[in-house]
């Protein structure tokens, strides 16, 4: 008589454990991917002083010393490899990638030999996807190909359009070369291949890849995509041969710059945050129009409708994201909230915006994964609502400060003299902070209650066995 009872108890425990595991998996962010870009060593093109972006391009230099009395390209590549792997046992990086150009592959070779890994070429022609734009090769110089790099109009003309790309004007083209939309698409696609083709081979619990590429490609793509760009780095420290740039892909798909030529890069300040918000807003319609080119030129009616609808949706989402991020970043700059609930403003706004329109209906009983997902979406949506409430509370008082002092002061070094207006802001913010904390805690309790109901409603032995209730394994294709 005890066996059925024990079986039921065991089944209930297993169901509860499964639901809790799924809920934990839904609430934890995905593991971040770190990419280390390495600019190639000195090439024969560098030594010549002329712009050379042709593929496959020249080899590394291999004389006793280069024209400046320093190491040649092949020696630079060997020195870099030795610095990364000073001992016999080398486990740095999970995978190695290079562009279609010879100089990057030759730069990667010494380190690949020490690490014991193959070098995967990004951007090689794929017969199964002939239209796919992918690669980390150098930005095409167009009409400036073969012009002296350090003098005359060549250097300015070649780099002018790419600099505009970093400010969001991606529709501009290097004369005779590619535009920013094409460039950004191919590098982003290549990094998607890196992500799908890289696993944790060194056992450190992280995914980190080394990508051997080119100076302009590394600098421009980084500044076009990270959430903490610093355009002054172009003037302060352009990348030399074998210099590195480290970027990290976040759980929400955004990128953060971590290191530039060995120097750590901090988080974005308020002006940079607003710059990124504007940049991303103006890129969205450009990208939507760019994506229409294939169906329009192919006279694909269905493709035109589908791509057009997707473009309209993307532009609308970019507009909503711009407003949400700008308001939240401004509130954060003035008040320092919502740090009190354990998250940075950018985390709350940028993740929550994507979930506001999520379906909040109660999932079918017996599918704890869907229940956990819905619970998390409810929490993030509520957090976004509360940030908006804070904004409304702060807004009228901010206007009062402007009227009294002439301008709103955002930094400690520029604060106006303490007065009634500033005190009013502080009081309102304190009240708003308490309200945000209370509402978010209430939402968290609701999420926990949802999980409890789901686990209690699933009867032992009759859990949903459909494919949708099982964790799906991600297939990683070779790059």
Short mmCIF file of C-alpha atoms in Angstrom, two decimals:
data_model
loop_
_atom_site.label_atom_id
_atom_site.label_comp_id
_atom_site.label_asym_id
_atom_site.label_seq_id
_atom_site.Cartn_x
_atom_site.Cartn_y
_atom_site.Cartn_z
CA UNK A 1 0.00 0.00 0.00
CA UNK A 2 2.95 2.31 0.51
CA UNK A 3 4.44 1.90 -2.95
CA UNK A 4 1.84 4.02 -4.82
CA UNK A 5 2.17 6.73 -2.19
CA UNK A 6 5.93 6.75 -2.52
CA UNK A 7 5.69 6.84 -6.28
CA UNK A 8 3.28 9.77 -6.12
CA UNK A 9 5.56 11.59 -3.70
CA UNK A 10 8.58 10.96 -5.89
CA UNK A 11 6.66 12.10 -8.96
CA UNK A 12 5.54 15.29 -7.25
CA UNK A 13 9.09 16.03 -6.12
CA UNK A 14 10.43 15.48 -9.63
CA UNK A 15 7.78 17.75 -11.13
CA UNK A 16 8.50 20.48 -8.61
CA UNK A 17 12.25 20.22 -9.23
CA UNK A 18 11.72 20.40 -12.99
CA UNK A 19 9.51 23.50 -12.71
CA UNK A 20 11.97 25.25 -10.40
CA UNK A 21 14.86 24.43 -12.73
CA UNK A 22 12.98 25.80 -15.73
CA UNK A 23 12.08 28.95 -13.82
CA UNK A 24 15.69 29.46 -12.79
CA UNK A 25 16.86 28.92 -16.36
CA UNK A 26 14.34 31.45 -17.63
CA UNK A 27 15.43 34.12 -15.16
CA UNK A 28 19.20 33.70 -15.53
CA UNK A 29 20.88 35.57 -18.43
CA UNK A 30 22.54 33.60 -21.19
CA UNK A 31 26.29 33.17 -21.01
CA UNK A 32 28.08 36.09 -22.60
CA UNK A 33 30.46 35.61 -25.51
CA UNK A 34 33.78 37.45 -25.53
CA UNK A 35 35.48 38.24 -28.84
CA UNK A 36 39.09 39.42 -28.98
CA UNK A 37 39.89 41.14 -32.27
CA UNK A 38 43.57 41.08 -33.24
CA UNK A 39 44.88 43.36 -35.95
CA UNK A 40 47.24 41.51 -38.28
CA UNK A 41 51.02 41.92 -38.10
CA UNK A 42 52.91 44.15 -40.56
CA UNK A 43 52.11 43.25 -44.16
CA UNK A 44 53.95 44.06 -47.34
CA UNK A 45 51.14 46.52 -48.05
CA UNK A 46 51.79 48.30 -44.74
CA UNK A 47 55.50 48.48 -45.55
CA UNK A 48 54.81 49.93 -49.00
CA UNK A 49 52.80 52.83 -47.60
CA UNK A 50 49.97 52.32 -50.08
CA UNK A 51 46.35 51.41 -49.40
CA UNK A 52 45.80 47.74 -50.24
CA UNK A 53 42.44 46.17 -49.41
CA UNK A 54 42.41 43.60 -52.20
CA UNK A 55 41.71 39.93 -51.48
CA UNK A 56 43.68 37.80 -50.74
CA UNK A 57 46.21 40.63 -50.51
CA UNK A 58 49.92 40.62 -49.66
CA UNK A 59 51.89 38.45 -47.21
CA UNK A 60 53.51 39.54 -43.95
CA UNK A 61 56.95 41.11 -44.21
CA UNK A 62 59.86 38.75 -43.54
CA UNK A 63 63.15 40.69 -43.58
CA UNK A 64 65.66 40.95 -40.74
CA UNK A 65 64.07 44.20 -39.52
CA UNK A 66 61.37 46.45 -40.92
CA UNK A 67 61.96 49.91 -42.35
CA UNK A 68 61.62 51.46 -38.89
CA UNK A 69 64.18 49.15 -37.36
CA UNK A 70 61.61 47.04 -35.55
CA UNK A 71 60.45 43.43 -35.97
CA UNK A 72 58.94 42.35 -39.28
CA UNK A 73 55.45 41.02 -39.70
CA UNK A 74 56.30 37.36 -39.16
CA UNK A 75 58.34 38.20 -36.07
CA UNK A 76 55.49 40.34 -34.73
CA UNK A 77 53.11 37.40 -35.16
CA UNK A 78 55.50 35.09 -33.32
CA UNK A 79 56.05 37.63 -30.54
CA UNK A 80 52.30 38.01 -30.05
CA UNK A 81 51.85 34.24 -29.87
CA UNK A 82 54.65 33.95 -27.31
CA UNK A 83 53.10 36.69 -25.18
CA UNK A 84 49.73 34.92 -25.19
CA UNK A 85 51.25 31.50 -24.45
CA UNK A 86 54.44 32.00 -22.43
CA UNK A 87 54.37 28.40 -21.15
CA UNK A 88 54.06 25.03 -22.82
CA UNK A 89 50.50 24.57 -21.58
CA UNK A 90 48.31 27.08 -23.40
CA UNK A 91 44.53 27.13 -23.04
CA UNK A 92 43.72 30.71 -24.00
CA UNK A 93 40.72 31.14 -26.32
CA UNK A 94 38.23 28.47 -27.37
CA UNK A 95 38.51 29.00 -31.13
CA UNK A 96 40.54 30.95 -33.68
CA UNK A 97 39.19 32.79 -36.73
CA UNK A 98 40.73 34.89 -39.51
CA UNK A 99 39.61 36.89 -42.52
CA UNK A 100 39.91 35.80 -46.14
CA UNK A 101 43.12 37.82 -46.44
CA UNK A 102 46.52 36.12 -46.25
CA UNK A 103 48.00 38.54 -43.71
CA UNK A 104 45.49 37.64 -40.99
CA UNK A 105 45.90 33.91 -41.54
CA UNK A 106 49.69 34.21 -41.36
CA UNK A 107 49.37 36.29 -38.17
CA UNK A 108 47.21 33.59 -36.58
CA UNK A 109 49.48 30.69 -37.57
CA UNK A 110 52.14 30.89 -34.80
CA UNK A 111 49.54 31.13 -32.06
CA UNK A 112 47.45 28.34 -33.62
CA UNK A 113 50.49 26.08 -33.51
CA UNK A 114 51.13 26.82 -29.82
CA UNK A 115 47.45 26.52 -28.89
CA UNK A 116 46.82 23.40 -30.96
CA UNK A 117 43.75 24.77 -32.74
CA UNK A 118 42.82 25.18 -36.38
CA UNK A 119 42.11 28.61 -37.84
CA UNK A 120 38.64 28.98 -39.37
CA UNK A 121 38.36 31.46 -42.25
CA UNK A 122 35.33 33.74 -41.98
CA UNK A 123 33.65 34.88 -45.17
CA UNK A 124 34.56 31.97 -47.42
CA UNK A 125 32.03 31.40 -50.19
CA UNK A 126 29.15 29.21 -49.08
CA UNK A 127 27.50 27.45 -52.05
CA UNK A 128 24.44 26.69 -49.92
CA UNK A 129 23.95 30.41 -49.18
CA UNK A 130 25.50 32.28 -52.11
CA UNK A 131 23.74 35.57 -51.27
CA UNK A 132 24.85 35.67 -47.63
CA UNK A 133 27.07 38.63 -46.86
CA UNK A 134 29.67 37.60 -44.27
CA UNK A 135 33.32 38.29 -43.46
CA UNK A 136 35.82 40.28 -41.39
CA UNK A 137 38.10 41.36 -44.26
CA UNK A 138 39.26 44.96 -44.55
CA UNK A 139 36.87 47.71 -45.63
CA UNK A 140 37.07 48.07 -49.39
CA UNK A 141 38.97 51.21 -50.37
CA UNK A 142 37.11 51.59 -53.67
CA UNK A 143 38.62 54.34 -55.81
CA UNK A 144 41.29 54.98 -53.15
CA UNK A 145 42.89 51.58 -53.68
CA UNK A 146 46.63 51.96 -54.37
CA UNK A 147 46.81 55.59 -53.22
CA UNK A 148 49.47 56.58 -50.63
CA UNK A 149 48.06 55.92 -47.18
CA UNK A 150 49.82 58.61 -45.17
CA UNK A 151 49.48 61.67 -47.39
CA UNK A 152 47.20 63.43 -49.84
CA UNK A 153 43.51 62.77 -50.23
CA UNK A 154 43.83 58.99 -49.98
CA UNK A 155 43.80 58.59 -46.23
CA UNK A 156 41.10 61.22 -45.62
CA UNK A 157 38.92 60.05 -48.49
CA UNK A 158 39.13 56.39 -47.50
CA UNK A 159 38.23 56.91 -43.86
CA UNK A 160 35.64 59.70 -44.21
CA UNK A 161 32.61 57.49 -44.92
CA UNK A 162 33.50 54.87 -42.25
CA UNK A 163 33.73 57.65 -39.65
CA UNK A 164 30.21 58.73 -40.65
CA UNK A 165 29.04 55.13 -40.14
CA UNK A 166 30.03 55.29 -36.48
CA UNK A 167 27.63 58.24 -36.08
CA UNK A 168 24.73 56.31 -37.60
CA UNK A 169 25.00 57.42 -41.24
CA UNK A 170 25.42 53.91 -42.57
CA UNK A 171 23.85 54.61 -45.99
CA UNK A 172 27.02 56.44 -47.06
CA UNK A 173 29.52 54.56 -49.21
CA UNK A 174 33.24 54.63 -49.74
CA UNK A 175 33.33 55.80 -53.40
CA UNK A 176 33.59 52.64 -55.45
CA UNK A 177 33.41 50.50 -52.30
CA UNK A 178 30.83 49.27 -49.81
CA UNK A 179 28.44 51.28 -47.67
CA UNK A 180 28.05 51.04 -43.92
CA UNK A 181 24.98 48.80 -44.08
CA UNK A 182 26.81 46.22 -46.18
CA UNK A 183 29.87 46.40 -43.96
CA UNK A 184 27.93 46.08 -40.71
CA UNK A 185 25.89 43.21 -42.09
CA UNK A 186 28.88 41.13 -43.17
CA UNK A 187 30.85 41.56 -39.92
CA UNK A 188 27.78 40.94 -37.76
CA UNK A 189 26.98 37.79 -39.76
CA UNK A 190 30.57 36.64 -39.35
CA UNK A 191 30.35 37.07 -35.59
CA UNK A 192 27.11 35.08 -35.60
CA UNK A 193 29.12 32.29 -37.26
CA UNK A 194 31.72 32.67 -34.53
CA UNK A 195 29.07 32.30 -31.86
CA UNK A 196 27.47 29.24 -33.44
CA UNK A 197 30.83 27.60 -34.13
CA UNK A 198 32.52 28.18 -30.77
CA UNK A 199 32.21 25.96 -27.71
CA UNK A 200 33.97 26.02 -24.36
CA UNK A 201 36.99 23.96 -25.35
CA UNK A 202 39.30 25.09 -22.53
CA UNK A 203 36.85 24.32 -19.72
CA UNK A 204 36.80 27.78 -18.14
CA UNK A 205 33.00 28.04 -18.33
CA UNK A 206 33.09 30.91 -20.82
CA UNK A 207 32.97 31.27 -24.59
CA UNK A 208 35.85 33.37 -25.89
CA UNK A 209 37.08 33.53 -29.47
CA UNK A 210 40.08 35.19 -31.13
CA UNK A 211 39.31 36.87 -34.47
CA UNK A 212 42.28 38.04 -36.56
CA UNK A 213 41.12 40.96 -38.67
CA UNK A 214 42.13 44.44 -39.91
CA UNK A 215 42.55 47.87 -38.37
CA UNK A 216 39.71 49.79 -40.01
CA UNK A 217 37.33 46.84 -39.81
CA UNK A 218 37.92 46.33 -36.10
CA UNK A 219 37.74 50.01 -35.17
CA UNK A 220 34.68 50.90 -37.24
CA UNK A 221 32.53 47.86 -36.45
CA UNK A 222 33.28 48.25 -32.75
CA UNK A 223 32.29 51.92 -32.62
CA UNK A 224 29.21 51.23 -34.75
CA UNK A 225 27.84 48.56 -32.42
CA UNK A 226 29.00 48.79 -28.80
CA UNK A 227 26.88 50.53 -26.16
CA UNK A 228 29.89 52.47 -24.77
CA UNK A 229 31.70 53.85 -27.84
CA UNK A 230 34.47 56.42 -27.46
CA UNK A 231 35.24 58.04 -30.78
CA UNK A 232 38.22 59.84 -29.23
CA UNK A 233 40.06 56.52 -29.32
CA UNK A 234 40.50 57.02 -33.07
CA UNK A 235 42.68 60.05 -32.35
CA UNK A 236 44.18 58.89 -29.07
CA UNK A 237 45.15 55.35 -30.04
CA UNK A 238 44.64 53.99 -33.53
CA UNK A 239 45.37 50.29 -33.65
CA UNK A 240 48.92 49.27 -34.44
CA UNK A 241 49.90 45.88 -35.83
CA UNK A 242 48.88 43.04 -33.41
CA UNK A 243 46.95 45.44 -31.14
CA UNK A 244 43.76 43.92 -29.72
CA UNK A 245 40.19 45.04 -29.02
CA UNK A 246 37.96 43.03 -26.68
CA UNK A 247 34.16 43.17 -26.95
CA UNK A 248 31.53 41.22 -25.06
CA UNK A 249 28.10 40.20 -26.31
CA UNK A 250 25.46 40.68 -23.65
CA UNK A 251 22.42 38.52 -22.95
CA UNK A 252 20.11 40.98 -24.76
CA UNK A 253 22.22 40.87 -27.94
CA UNK A 254 24.00 44.20 -27.41
CA UNK A 255 27.78 44.59 -27.37
CA UNK A 256 30.04 46.26 -24.81
CA UNK A 257 33.61 47.41 -25.37
CA UNK A 258 35.86 46.00 -22.62
CA UNK A 259 39.43 46.74 -23.78
CA UNK A 260 41.10 48.82 -26.48
CA UNK A 261 44.79 48.16 -27.20
CA UNK A 262 45.27 46.69 -23.73
CA UNK A 263 43.46 49.52 -21.87
CA UNK A 264 40.20 48.86 -20.05
CA UNK A 265 37.18 50.86 -21.23
CA UNK A 266 34.52 51.90 -18.72
CA UNK A 267 30.76 52.15 -18.94
CA UNK A 268 29.07 54.85 -21.00
CA UNK A 269 28.36 58.21 -19.40
CA UNK A 270 25.11 60.12 -19.97
CA UNK A 271 26.14 61.98 -23.19
CA UNK A 272 27.38 58.70 -24.67
CA UNK A 273 24.15 56.93 -23.74
CA UNK A 274 22.12 59.60 -25.51
CA UNK A 275 24.43 59.43 -28.53
CA UNK A 276 23.90 55.65 -28.74
CA UNK A 277 20.12 56.09 -28.46
CA UNK A 278 20.11 58.53 -31.40
CA UNK A 279 22.53 56.39 -33.40
CA UNK A 280 20.38 53.28 -33.08
CA UNK A 281 17.21 55.23 -33.88
CA UNK A 282 18.48 56.60 -37.19
CA UNK A 283 20.04 53.30 -38.25
CA UNK A 284 16.71 51.41 -38.04
CA UNK A 285 14.99 52.97 -41.11
CA UNK A 286 18.22 52.75 -43.12
CA UNK A 287 18.45 49.05 -42.37
CA UNK A 288 14.77 48.51 -43.20
CA UNK A 289 15.24 50.07 -46.65
CA UNK A 290 18.48 48.17 -47.21
CA UNK A 291 16.78 44.84 -46.45
CA UNK A 292 14.20 45.55 -49.16
CA UNK A 293 16.77 45.49 -51.95
CA UNK A 294 16.77 41.74 -52.64
CA UNK A 295 12.99 41.16 -52.84
CA UNK A 296 12.50 44.37 -54.86
CA UNK A 297 15.26 43.64 -57.35
CA UNK A 298 14.10 40.01 -57.58
CA UNK A 299 10.46 41.10 -58.12
CA UNK A 300 9.47 38.81 -55.26
CA UNK A 301 5.99 40.03 -54.29
CA UNK A 302 5.71 37.86 -51.20
CA UNK A 303 9.20 38.83 -50.11
CA UNK A 304 8.40 42.52 -50.57
CA UNK A 305 5.34 42.24 -48.34
CA UNK A 306 7.10 40.19 -45.66
CA UNK A 307 10.28 42.26 -45.60
CA UNK A 308 8.34 45.52 -45.69
CA UNK A 309 6.16 44.49 -42.76
CA UNK A 310 9.21 43.44 -40.78
CA UNK A 311 10.91 46.74 -41.57
CA UNK A 312 7.91 48.74 -40.35
CA UNK A 313 7.86 46.71 -37.15
CA UNK A 314 11.61 47.18 -36.60
CA UNK A 315 11.38 50.95 -37.09
CA UNK A 316 8.43 51.18 -34.70
CA UNK A 317 10.28 49.16 -32.08
CA UNK A 318 13.34 51.37 -32.52
CA UNK A 319 11.17 54.43 -31.86
CA UNK A 320 9.74 52.94 -28.69
CA UNK A 321 13.18 51.85 -27.56
CA UNK A 322 14.58 55.33 -28.20
CA UNK A 323 11.94 57.01 -26.03
CA UNK A 324 12.21 54.42 -23.25
CA UNK A 325 16.00 54.37 -23.17
CA UNK A 326 16.33 58.16 -23.38
CA UNK A 327 13.86 58.79 -20.57
CA UNK A 328 15.38 56.10 -18.39
CA UNK A 329 18.95 57.25 -19.01
CA UNK A 330 17.92 60.81 -18.16
CA UNK A 331 16.21 59.76 -14.95
CA UNK A 332 19.27 57.72 -14.04
CA UNK A 333 21.57 60.68 -14.69
CA UNK A 334 19.47 62.92 -12.43
CA UNK A 335 18.58 60.57 -9.60
CA UNK A 336 20.75 57.47 -9.75
CA UNK A 337 17.76 55.12 -9.78
CA UNK A 338 16.75 52.32 -10.34
CA UNK A 339 20.04 51.11 -8.89
CA UNK A 340 18.14 50.57 -5.64
CA UNK A 341 16.46 47.47 -7.06
CA UNK A 342 19.77 45.86 -7.99
CA UNK A 343 19.89 46.65 -11.69
CA UNK A 344 21.38 49.37 -13.81
CA UNK A 345 18.98 51.59 -15.72
CA UNK A 346 20.22 50.29 -19.06
CA UNK A 347 19.53 46.69 -18.00
CA UNK A 348 15.96 47.46 -16.97
CA UNK A 349 15.03 49.58 -19.97
CA UNK A 350 16.76 47.67 -22.75
CA UNK A 351 15.57 44.24 -21.63
CA UNK A 352 12.10 45.28 -20.54
CA UNK A 353 11.24 47.14 -23.74
CA UNK A 354 11.44 43.90 -25.67
CA UNK A 355 9.03 42.19 -23.26
CA UNK A 356 6.36 44.86 -22.79
CA UNK A 357 4.29 43.53 -25.68
CA UNK A 358 4.68 39.87 -24.57
CA UNK A 359 1.58 37.74 -24.17
CA UNK A 360 0.64 37.74 -20.46
CA UNK A 361 -2.12 35.15 -20.67
CA UNK A 362 -1.89 32.21 -18.27
CA UNK A 363 -0.28 29.25 -20.06
CA UNK A 364 -1.85 25.85 -20.38
CA UNK A 365 -1.60 23.73 -17.24
CA UNK A 366 1.19 21.21 -17.46
CA UNK A 367 3.73 23.44 -19.23
CA UNK A 368 5.95 24.91 -16.50
CA UNK A 369 8.42 26.34 -19.01
CA UNK A 370 5.78 28.62 -20.48
CA UNK A 371 4.61 29.56 -17.00
CA UNK A 372 8.10 30.54 -15.95
CA UNK A 373 8.60 32.56 -19.12
CA UNK A 374 5.31 34.44 -18.61
CA UNK A 375 6.15 35.14 -14.97
CA UNK A 376 9.47 36.68 -15.94
CA UNK A 377 7.85 38.77 -18.67
CA UNK A 378 5.33 40.09 -16.13
CA UNK A 379 8.13 41.18 -13.82
CA UNK A 380 10.03 43.04 -16.55
CA UNK A 381 6.90 44.68 -17.91
CA UNK A 382 5.95 45.89 -14.42
CA UNK A 383 9.45 47.27 -13.91
CA UNK A 384 9.15 49.27 -17.15
CA UNK A 385 5.78 50.65 -16.03
CA UNK A 386 7.25 51.82 -12.75
CA UNK A 387 10.15 53.57 -14.50
CA UNK A 388 7.58 55.51 -16.50
CA UNK A 389 5.84 56.48 -13.25
CA UNK A 390 9.12 57.78 -11.89
CA UNK A 391 9.59 59.81 -15.04
CA UNK A 392 6.19 61.45 -14.66
CA UNK A 393 6.95 62.31 -11.03
CA UNK A 394 10.31 63.86 -11.84
CA UNK A 395 9.24 65.71 -14.99
CA UNK A 396 7.33 68.69 -13.47
CA UNK A 397 9.96 69.32 -10.82
CA UNK A 398 12.71 69.28 -13.42
CA UNK A 399 10.89 72.03 -15.25
CA UNK A 400 10.83 74.05 -12.01
CA UNK A 401 14.59 73.69 -11.70
CA UNK A 402 15.06 74.93 -15.24
CA UNK A 403 12.87 77.97 -14.61
CA UNK A 404 14.69 78.83 -11.40
CA UNK A 405 18.30 78.24 -12.39
CA UNK A 406 18.29 78.61 -16.15
CA UNK A 407 19.40 75.03 -16.84
CA UNK A 408 19.10 71.59 -15.29
CA UNK A 409 22.39 70.53 -13.73
CA UNK A 410 23.17 66.83 -14.21
CA UNK A 411 26.59 66.40 -12.64
CA UNK A 412 27.92 66.92 -9.14
CA UNK A 413 30.42 69.47 -10.37
CA UNK A 414 27.71 71.65 -11.90
CA UNK A 415 24.92 71.52 -9.28
CA UNK A 416 23.02 74.71 -8.54
CA UNK A 417 22.83 76.00 -4.99
CA UNK A 418 20.57 73.90 -2.76
CA UNK A 419 17.11 75.33 -2.65
CA UNK A 420 13.48 74.42 -2.42
CA UNK A 421 13.34 73.15 -5.99
CA UNK A 422 16.24 70.74 -5.46
CA UNK A 423 14.75 69.55 -2.17
CA UNK A 424 11.45 68.94 -3.91
CA UNK A 425 13.19 66.82 -6.54
CA UNK A 426 14.93 64.79 -3.85
CA UNK A 427 11.68 64.20 -1.93
CA UNK A 428 9.79 63.15 -5.04
CA UNK A 429 12.58 60.81 -6.12
CA UNK A 430 12.73 59.16 -2.70
CA UNK A 431 9.01 58.52 -2.76
CA UNK A 432 9.18 57.22 -6.32
CA UNK A 433 12.06 54.91 -5.44
CA UNK A 434 10.06 53.36 -2.58
CA UNK A 435 7.13 52.88 -4.94
CA UNK A 436 9.30 51.18 -7.59
CA UNK A 437 10.83 48.84 -5.01
CA UNK A 438 7.41 47.90 -3.60
CA UNK A 439 5.87 47.25 -7.02
CA UNK A 440 8.80 45.15 -8.24
CA UNK A 441 8.78 43.09 -5.05
CA UNK A 442 5.04 42.54 -5.52
CA UNK A 443 5.64 41.43 -9.12
CA UNK A 444 8.30 38.98 -7.94
CA UNK A 445 5.86 37.49 -5.45
CA UNK A 446 3.30 37.10 -8.22
CA UNK A 447 5.91 35.26 -10.31
CA UNK A 448 6.63 32.88 -7.45
CA UNK A 449 2.92 32.24 -6.91
CA UNK A 450 2.54 31.45 -10.61
CA UNK A 451 5.25 28.82 -10.40
CA UNK A 452 3.67 27.32 -7.28
CA UNK A 453 0.30 27.05 -8.99
CA UNK A 454 1.86 25.46 -12.05
CA UNK A 455 3.80 22.89 -10.03
CA UNK A 456 0.74 22.07 -7.95
CA UNK A 457 -1.51 21.71 -10.97
CA UNK A 458 0.70 19.21 -12.81
CA UNK A 459 -0.21 15.71 -11.68
CA UNK A 460 2.58 13.16 -11.24
CA UNK A 461 3.07 11.01 -14.29
CA UNK A 462 0.94 13.29 -16.49
CA UNK A 463 3.30 16.14 -17.13
CA UNK A 464 3.17 17.62 -20.59
CA UNK A 465 5.49 15.57 -22.75
CA UNK A 466 5.22 17.68 -25.86
CA UNK A 467 8.35 19.03 -27.48
CA UNK A 468 7.42 22.55 -26.35
CA UNK A 469 7.81 21.64 -22.68
CA UNK A 470 11.31 20.31 -23.05
CA UNK A 471 14.42 22.48 -23.04
CA UNK A 472 15.56 22.79 -26.60
CA UNK A 473 19.20 22.19 -27.37
CA UNK A 474 20.91 24.73 -29.52
CA UNK A 475 22.52 23.28 -32.60
CA UNK A 476 25.94 24.78 -33.27
CA UNK A 477 26.88 24.63 -36.92
CA UNK A 478 30.46 24.76 -37.97
CA UNK A 479 31.48 28.21 -39.19
#
